[in-house]
CSV table of C-alpha atoms and ligand atoms in Angstrom, one decimal:
chain,number,residue,atom,x,y,z
A,1,MET,CA,110.4,28.9,67.8
A,2,VAL,CA,113.4,30.7,66.4
A,3,LEU,CA,115.6,31.4,69.3
A,4,GLU,CA,115.6,29.9,72.8
A,5,LEU,CA,117.7,31.1,75.7
A,6,LYS,CA,117.9,28.9,78.7
A,7,ASN,CA,119.4,30.2,82.0
A,8,ILE,CA,122.0,32.4,80.5
A,9,THR,CA,124.5,33.7,82.9
A,10,LYS,CA,127.6,35.8,81.9
A,11,ASN,CA,130.1,37.0,84.4
A,12,PHE,CA,133.0,39.4,83.7
A,13,GLY,CA,135.3,38.8,86.6
A,14,GLY,CA,133.4,39.9,89.5
A,15,ILE,CA,130.6,41.6,87.5
A,16,SER,CA,127.6,39.5,86.8
A,17,ALA,CA,126.4,41.1,83.4
A,18,LEU,CA,123.5,38.5,83.0
A,19,THR,CA,122.1,36.2,85.5
A,20,ASP,CA,119.9,33.3,84.7
A,21,VAL,CA,118.2,34.9,81.7
A,22,SER,CA,115.6,32.8,79.8
A,23,PHE,CA,113.2,33.7,77.0
A,24,GLN,CA,112.0,32.5,73.6
A,25,ILE,CA,111.4,34.2,70.4
A,26,ASN,CA,108.8,33.0,68.0
A,27,GLU,CA,109.1,33.0,64.2
A,28,GLY,CA,108.2,36.3,62.4
A,29,GLU,CA,108.1,38.3,65.7
A,30,ILE,CA,109.7,41.7,66.4
A,31,PHE,CA,111.0,41.1,69.9
A,32,GLY,CA,112.1,44.0,72.0
A,33,LEU,CA,114.9,44.0,74.6
A,34,ILE,CA,114.8,47.1,76.9
A,35,GLY,CA,116.3,48.2,80.2
A,36,PRO,CA,118.6,50.8,81.8
A,37,ASN,CA,122.3,51.3,80.6
A,38,GLY,CA,124.4,48.5,81.8
A,39,ALA,CA,121.5,46.1,82.2
A,40,GLY,CA,123.3,43.5,80.0
A,41,LYS,CA,121.4,44.0,76.7
A,42,THR,CA,124.5,44.2,74.4
A,43,THR,CA,126.2,41.4,76.4
A,44,LEU,CA,123.2,39.3,75.5
A,45,PHE,CA,123.8,40.0,71.8
A,46,ASN,CA,127.4,39.2,72.3
A,47,VAL,CA,126.6,35.9,74.0
A,48,ILE,CA,123.9,34.9,71.2
A,49,THR,CA,126.5,35.4,68.5
A,50,ASN,CA,129.1,33.8,70.7
A,51,MET,CA,131.6,36.6,70.7
A,52,PHE,CA,131.6,35.9,74.4
A,53,SER,CA,130.7,32.4,75.5
A,54,PRO,CA,128.1,32.3,78.4
A,55,THR,CA,129.4,31.3,81.8
A,56,SER,CA,126.5,29.0,82.0
A,57,GLY,CA,123.3,28.3,80.1
A,58,GLU,CA,122.3,27.2,76.6
A,59,ILE,CA,121.1,28.8,73.3
A,60,SER,CA,119.2,27.1,70.6
A,61,PHE,CA,118.4,28.3,67.2
A,62,LEU,CA,115.7,26.8,65.2
A,63,GLY,CA,115.7,23.8,67.6
A,64,GLU,CA,119.5,23.3,67.3
A,65,LYS,CA,122.0,24.1,70.0
A,66,ILE,CA,124.3,26.9,68.9
A,67,SER,CA,126.2,27.6,72.2
A,68,GLY,CA,129.8,26.9,71.5
A,69,LEU,CA,129.8,27.5,67.8
A,70,LYS,CA,132.2,30.0,66.3
A,71,PRO,CA,130.7,33.3,65.4
A,72,HIS,CA,131.0,32.9,61.7
A,73,LYS,CA,129.3,29.5,62.0
A,74,ILE,CA,126.4,31.2,63.8
A,75,THR,CA,126.2,33.8,60.9
A,76,ASP,CA,126.1,30.8,58.5
A,77,LYS,CA,123.3,29.4,60.5
A,78,GLY,CA,121.3,32.5,60.0
A,79,ILE,CA,121.8,35.0,62.8
A,80,CYS,CA,123.2,38.4,61.9
A,81,ARG,CA,123.6,41.6,63.9
A,82,THR,CA,124.3,45.3,63.8
A,83,PHE,CA,126.3,47.1,66.4
A,84,GLN,CA,125.5,49.7,69.0
A,85,ASN,CA,128.3,52.0,67.4
A,86,ILE,CA,128.1,52.0,63.6
A,87,ARG,CA,130.7,49.6,62.1
A,88,LEU,CA,131.0,50.2,58.4
A,89,PHE,CA,133.8,49.9,56.0
A,90,SER,CA,133.9,53.8,55.9
A,91,GLN,CA,136.2,54.2,52.8
A,92,MET,CA,134.3,51.6,50.8
A,93,SER,CA,131.3,52.3,48.6
A,94,VAL,CA,127.7,51.7,49.7
A,95,LEU,CA,127.4,48.9,47.4
A,96,GLU,CA,130.8,47.3,48.4
A,97,ASN,CA,129.7,47.4,52.0
A,98,VAL,CA,126.6,45.2,51.3
A,99,LEU,CA,128.6,42.9,49.0
A,100,VAL,CA,131.0,42.3,51.9
A,101,GLY,CA,128.0,41.3,54.1
A,102,GLY,CA,126.9,38.7,51.5
A,103,HIS,CA,130.4,37.2,51.4
A,104,CYS,CA,129.8,34.6,53.9
A,105,ARG,CA,127.1,33.2,51.7
A,106,SER,CA,129.6,32.7,48.8
A,107,LYS,CA,130.2,29.0,48.1
A,108,SER,CA,133.4,29.6,45.9
A,109,GLY,CA,136.5,28.2,47.4
A,110,VAL,CA,140.0,29.7,46.9
A,111,ILE,CA,140.9,27.6,43.7
A,112,LYS,CA,137.7,28.5,42.1
A,113,SER,CA,138.2,32.2,43.0
A,114,VAL,CA,141.6,32.2,41.2
A,115,LEU,CA,140.3,30.4,38.2
A,116,ARG,CA,137.1,32.6,38.1
A,117,THR,CA,134.9,29.8,36.8
A,118,LYS,CA,131.6,30.3,35.1
A,119,SER,CA,129.8,29.3,38.3
A,120,GLN,CA,131.7,31.9,40.2
A,121,ARG,CA,130.9,34.6,37.8
A,122,LYS,CA,127.2,33.6,38.1
A,123,GLU,CA,127.5,33.8,41.9
A,124,GLU,CA,129.0,37.3,41.7
A,125,THR,CA,126.2,38.4,39.5
A,126,ASN,CA,123.7,36.9,42.0
A,127,SER,CA,125.4,38.7,45.0
A,128,HIS,CA,125.4,41.9,43.0
A,129,ASP,CA,121.6,41.6,42.3
A,130,VAL,CA,120.9,40.8,45.9
A,131,ALA,CA,123.0,43.8,47.0
A,132,LEU,CA,121.1,46.1,44.7
A,133,GLU,CA,117.7,44.8,45.8
A,134,LEU,CA,118.7,45.3,49.4
A,135,LEU,CA,119.9,48.8,48.7
A,136,GLU,CA,116.4,49.4,47.2
A,137,LEU,CA,114.9,48.0,50.3
A,138,VAL,CA,116.6,50.4,52.7
A,139,GLY,CA,116.1,53.3,50.3
A,140,LEU,CA,119.8,53.8,49.4
A,141,SER,CA,119.9,52.8,45.6
A,142,LYS,CA,120.8,56.2,44.5
A,143,PHE,CA,123.8,56.2,46.9
A,144,GLN,CA,125.3,52.9,45.6
A,145,ASP,CA,128.5,54.4,44.5
A,146,SER,CA,128.9,56.9,47.3
A,147,ILE,CA,131.6,56.4,50.0
A,148,ALA,CA,130.0,55.0,53.2
A,149,GLU,CA,131.3,57.6,55.6
A,150,ASN,CA,129.8,60.4,53.4
A,151,LEU,CA,126.2,59.2,54.1
A,152,ALA,CA,124.0,60.9,56.7
A,153,TYR,CA,124.0,59.2,60.0
A,154,GLY,CA,120.5,57.6,59.6
A,155,GLN,CA,121.5,56.3,56.1
A,156,GLN,CA,124.6,54.7,57.6
A,157,ARG,CA,122.3,53.0,60.0
A,158,ARG,CA,120.2,51.7,57.2
A,159,LEU,CA,123.3,50.7,55.3
A,160,GLU,CA,124.3,48.5,58.3
A,161,ILE,CA,120.9,46.8,58.2
A,162,ALA,CA,121.3,46.1,54.4
A,163,ARG,CA,124.7,44.6,55.0
A,164,ALA,CA,123.4,42.4,57.7
A,165,LEU,CA,120.6,41.3,55.5
A,166,ALA,CA,123.0,40.4,52.7
A,167,SER,CA,124.0,37.2,54.6
A,168,ASN,CA,120.3,36.2,54.3
A,169,PRO,CA,119.6,35.9,58.1
A,170,LYS,CA,116.5,34.2,59.6
A,171,LEU,CA,117.1,36.3,62.8
A,172,LEU,CA,118.4,39.8,62.8
A,173,LEU,CA,119.8,41.4,65.9
A,174,LEU,CA,119.6,45.2,66.0
A,175,ASP,CA,121.5,47.0,68.8
A,176,GLU,CA,119.9,50.4,69.4
A,177,PRO,CA,119.2,51.2,65.6
A,178,ALA,CA,117.3,54.4,66.4
A,179,ALA,CA,120.1,55.9,68.7
A,180,GLY,CA,121.0,59.4,67.5
A,181,MET,CA,118.3,59.5,64.8
A,182,ASN,CA,116.0,62.5,64.2
A,183,GLU,CA,112.2,62.0,63.9
A,184,THR,CA,112.1,61.5,60.2
A,185,GLU,CA,115.0,59.0,60.3
A,186,THR,CA,113.3,57.1,63.1
A,187,GLU,CA,110.0,57.0,61.1
A,188,SER,CA,111.9,55.5,58.0
A,189,LEU,CA,113.6,53.0,60.2
A,190,PHE,CA,110.3,51.9,61.6
A,191,ASP,CA,108.9,51.3,58.1
A,192,LEU,CA,112.1,49.4,57.2
A,193,ILE,CA,112.0,47.0,60.2
A,194,LYS,CA,108.4,46.3,59.4
A,195,LYS,CA,109.5,45.4,55.8
A,196,VAL,CA,112.2,43.3,57.2
A,197,GLN,CA,109.6,41.4,59.2
A,198,LYS,CA,107.4,41.0,56.1
A,199,ARG,CA,110.3,39.3,54.3
A,200,GLY,CA,110.1,36.5,56.9
A,201,VAL,CA,113.0,37.7,59.0
A,202,THR,CA,112.5,37.5,62.8
A,203,VAL,CA,113.8,40.5,64.6
A,204,LEU,CA,115.4,41.0,68.1
A,205,LEU,CA,115.9,44.7,68.9
A,206,ILE,CA,117.4,46.7,71.6
A,207,GLU,CA,116.2,50.2,71.8
A,208,HIS,CA,115.8,53.1,74.2
A,209,ASP,CA,113.2,55.0,72.2
A,210,MET,CA,110.1,53.9,74.2
A,211,PRO,CA,107.4,55.1,71.8
A,212,PHE,CA,109.3,53.4,68.9
A,213,VAL,CA,109.6,50.2,70.9
A,214,MET,CA,106.0,50.1,72.1
A,215,LYS,CA,104.6,50.7,68.7
A,216,LEU,CA,107.0,48.3,66.8
A,217,CYS,CA,107.4,45.2,69.0
A,218,ASP,CA,105.0,42.2,69.4
A,219,ARG,CA,106.7,41.3,72.7
A,220,ILE,CA,109.3,42.8,75.0
A,221,THR,CA,111.7,41.5,77.7
A,222,VAL,CA,113.0,43.9,80.2
A,223,LEU,CA,116.4,43.4,81.7
A,224,ASN,CA,117.5,45.2,84.9
A,225,PHE,CA,120.9,44.6,86.5
A,226,GLY,CA,121.4,41.5,84.3
A,227,LYS,CA,118.2,39.9,85.4
A,228,LYS,CA,114.9,39.6,83.5
A,229,LEU,CA,112.4,41.8,85.2
A,230,ALA,CA,109.4,41.3,83.0
A,231,GLU,CA,108.2,40.0,79.7
A,232,GLY,CA,105.0,40.7,77.8
A,233,THR,CA,103.2,42.7,75.2
A,234,PRO,CA,103.9,46.4,75.0
A,235,ALA,CA,100.7,47.1,76.9
A,236,GLU,CA,101.6,44.7,79.6
A,237,ILE,CA,105.1,46.2,79.9
A,238,GLN,CA,103.9,49.7,80.1
A,239,ASN,CA,101.4,48.8,82.9
A,240,ASN,CA,104.0,46.6,84.9
A,241,GLN,CA,104.5,48.4,88.2
A,242,GLU,CA,108.1,47.0,88.6
A,243,VAL,CA,109.1,48.1,85.1
A,244,ILE,CA,107.8,51.5,85.8
A,245,GLU,CA,109.7,51.9,89.0
A,246,ALA,CA,112.9,50.4,87.7
A,247,TYR,CA,113.0,51.9,84.3
A,248,LEU,CA,110.1,53.7,82.5
A,249,GLY,CA,109.6,56.0,85.5
A,250,ALA,CA,113.3,56.6,85.8
A,251,GLU,CA,113.5,57.5,82.2
A,252,GLU,CA,111.0,60.2,82.7
A,253,ASP,CA,112.8,61.6,85.7
A,254,ASP,CA,116.1,61.6,83.6
A,255,GLU,CA,114.3,63.8,80.9
A,256,ILE,CA,113.0,66.2,83.5
A,257,ALA,CA,116.4,66.4,85.2
B,301,LIG,N1,133.9,43.0,77.6
B,301,LIG,C1,133.5,43.3,78.9
B,301,LIG,N2,134.3,43.2,80.0
B,301,LIG,C2,133.9,43.5,81.2
B,301,LIG,N3,132.7,44.0,81.6
B,301,LIG,C3,131.8,44.1,80.6
B,301,LIG,C4,132.1,43.8,79.2
B,301,LIG,N4,131.0,44.0,78.4
B,301,LIG,C5,130.1,44.5,79.2
B,301,LIG,N5,130.5,44.6,80.5
B,301,LIG,C6,129.8,45.0,81.7
B,301,LIG,O1,128.6,44.2,81.7
B,301,LIG,C7,127.5,45.0,82.1
B,301,LIG,C8,126.4,45.1,81.1
B,301,LIG,O2,126.9,46.0,79.9
B,301,LIG,P1,126.1,46.0,78.5
B,301,LIG,O3,125.8,44.7,78.1
B,301,LIG,O4,127.0,46.8,77.7
B,301,LIG,O5,124.8,46.8,79.0
B,301,LIG,P2,123.7,47.5,78.1
B,301,LIG,O6,123.9,47.2,76.6
B,301,LIG,O7,122.5,47.0,78.6
B,301,LIG,O8,123.8,49.0,78.3
B,301,LIG,C9,128.2,46.4,82.5
B,301,LIG,O9,128.4,46.5,83.8
B,301,LIG,C10,129.4,46.4,81.7
B,301,LIG,O10,130.3,47.2,82.2
B,302,LIG,MG1,124.3,48.3,74.9
């Protein structure tokens, strides 16, 4: 098991964003987290990465309790994320953005950095090679020297994924990666997430694009008003009456309206 959430509750003042949420993610899975706006999906990512500590409950990663660790320690353990709104270093080059993502893997201390030892130069070469390989993976090799903000929207989203992968995570959290993408961009994102899975990275994904989620995910958890409404395979979720009433049905109504 890669990730285990046990009875996670998160209150913001009087608002209960998450109530008693438990689930487990197996190694190599693409696991979907869906639910209406405000259901608590992003809050769950913030709690997993300990940007917010849970009000109660416990999180384990690869059998080890991680609740209470500083966010950068959690990255070191092997959990990395992207954000619902793109967060890139917009004035830096594409390659530099990926290099920054790999920075937490660097072992060189301050003294070594100043002296630029042979081992550090070697480490820099390695990070550089890894960054180039990741740009290849996300299909952005030819843009390595472009300024990040000049990339098309879908490309920026893929760059964020490359940057997250640069820290060599075992679990990648993606918050609405397909949001705002056109059909071609969504298809290329689909292929990319499959490739990430093939590299042995487990994926937890929040997404509203239902055909995308249903085709991509091995299992899905549905949140509604901060509570777990259902969990199962895409087929089970699509046929779950409670889910249809609370979410899937409502989505269709929204589109008609
Ligand atoms: N930092 C915060 N402070 C106060 N309330 C928050 C904060 N973050 C999220 N919330 C509230 O928690 C609930 C869940 O939000 P969120 O996790 O962003 O939902 P989702 O990602 O499913 O759309 C909402 O009611 C939201 O207003
Ligand atoms: Mg959200």
